[in-house]
């Protein structure tokens, strides 16, 4: 689990509004049917069972 520091929260508060505007502008490249499909796919990913893939997500530092 990760949490933002107070400094990180301030940074997000500054950066996110501009990021959201860019994302919204980029989404204009796809039509409403494609946006609906993308929304369903993102929802499916968000609701997925991430623990099932835990072994793939673990980062082990490798000594060289």
Short mmCIF file of C-alpha atoms in Angstrom, two decimals:
data_model
loop_
_atom_site.label_atom_id
_atom_site.label_comp_id
_atom_site.label_asym_id
_atom_site.label_seq_id
_atom_site.Cartn_x
_atom_site.Cartn_y
_atom_site.Cartn_z
CA UNK A 1 0.00 0.00 0.00
CA UNK A 2 1.22 3.49 -0.77
CA UNK A 3 0.08 6.83 0.62
CA UNK A 4 0.77 10.37 -0.47
CA UNK A 5 2.77 12.67 1.74
CA UNK A 6 1.38 16.15 2.44
CA UNK A 7 3.79 17.44 -0.22
CA UNK A 8 2.50 14.80 -2.66
CA UNK A 9 -1.11 15.82 -1.97
CA UNK A 10 -0.25 19.45 -2.74
CA UNK A 11 1.47 18.37 -5.95
CA UNK A 12 -1.57 16.34 -7.07
CA UNK A 13 -3.88 19.25 -6.26
CA UNK A 14 -1.81 21.44 -8.59
CA UNK A 15 -1.16 18.95 -11.40
CA UNK A 16 -4.39 16.93 -11.58
CA UNK A 17 -6.74 19.62 -12.94
CA UNK A 18 -4.48 20.18 -15.97
CA UNK A 19 -4.01 16.44 -16.42
CA UNK A 20 -7.78 15.92 -16.39
CA UNK A 21 -8.23 18.59 -19.09
CA UNK A 22 -5.62 16.90 -21.30
CA UNK A 23 -7.21 13.48 -20.78
CA UNK A 24 -10.65 14.88 -21.64
CA UNK A 25 -9.28 16.50 -24.81
CA UNK A 26 -7.58 13.26 -25.85
CA UNK A 27 -10.82 11.33 -25.35
CA UNK A 28 -12.40 13.42 -28.13
CA UNK A 29 -10.45 11.24 -30.58
CA UNK A 30 -12.83 8.33 -29.94
CA UNK A 31 -16.57 8.22 -30.51
CA UNK A 32 -19.18 7.57 -27.83
CA UNK A 33 -19.39 3.84 -28.62
CA UNK A 34 -15.63 3.50 -28.18
CA UNK A 35 -15.74 5.53 -24.95
CA UNK A 36 -18.45 3.21 -23.62
CA UNK A 37 -16.31 0.18 -24.48
CA UNK A 38 -13.25 1.74 -22.85
CA UNK A 39 -15.29 2.54 -19.75
CA UNK A 40 -16.49 -1.06 -19.48
CA UNK A 41 -12.95 -2.37 -19.92
CA UNK A 42 -11.55 -0.01 -17.27
CA UNK A 43 -14.34 -0.97 -14.86
CA UNK A 44 -13.58 -4.65 -15.45
CA UNK A 45 -9.89 -4.08 -14.76
CA UNK A 46 -10.65 -2.10 -11.60
CA UNK A 47 -12.97 -4.81 -10.29
CA UNK A 48 -10.62 -7.65 -11.19
CA UNK A 49 -8.98 -9.96 -8.70
CA UNK A 50 -5.54 -8.35 -8.45
CA UNK A 51 -4.44 -10.76 -5.72
CA UNK A 52 -4.61 -13.54 -8.27
CA UNK A 53 -1.73 -11.84 -10.07
CA UNK A 54 0.24 -10.93 -6.94
CA UNK A 55 3.26 -13.08 -7.83
CA UNK A 56 3.66 -11.06 -11.03
CA UNK A 57 3.40 -7.76 -9.17
CA UNK A 58 6.05 -8.43 -6.53
CA UNK A 59 9.25 -6.58 -7.28
CA UNK A 60 12.33 -8.23 -5.92
CA UNK A 61 15.58 -6.26 -6.00
CA UNK A 62 18.21 -8.16 -7.88
CA UNK A 63 21.82 -7.83 -6.85
CA UNK A 64 24.21 -7.63 -9.76
#
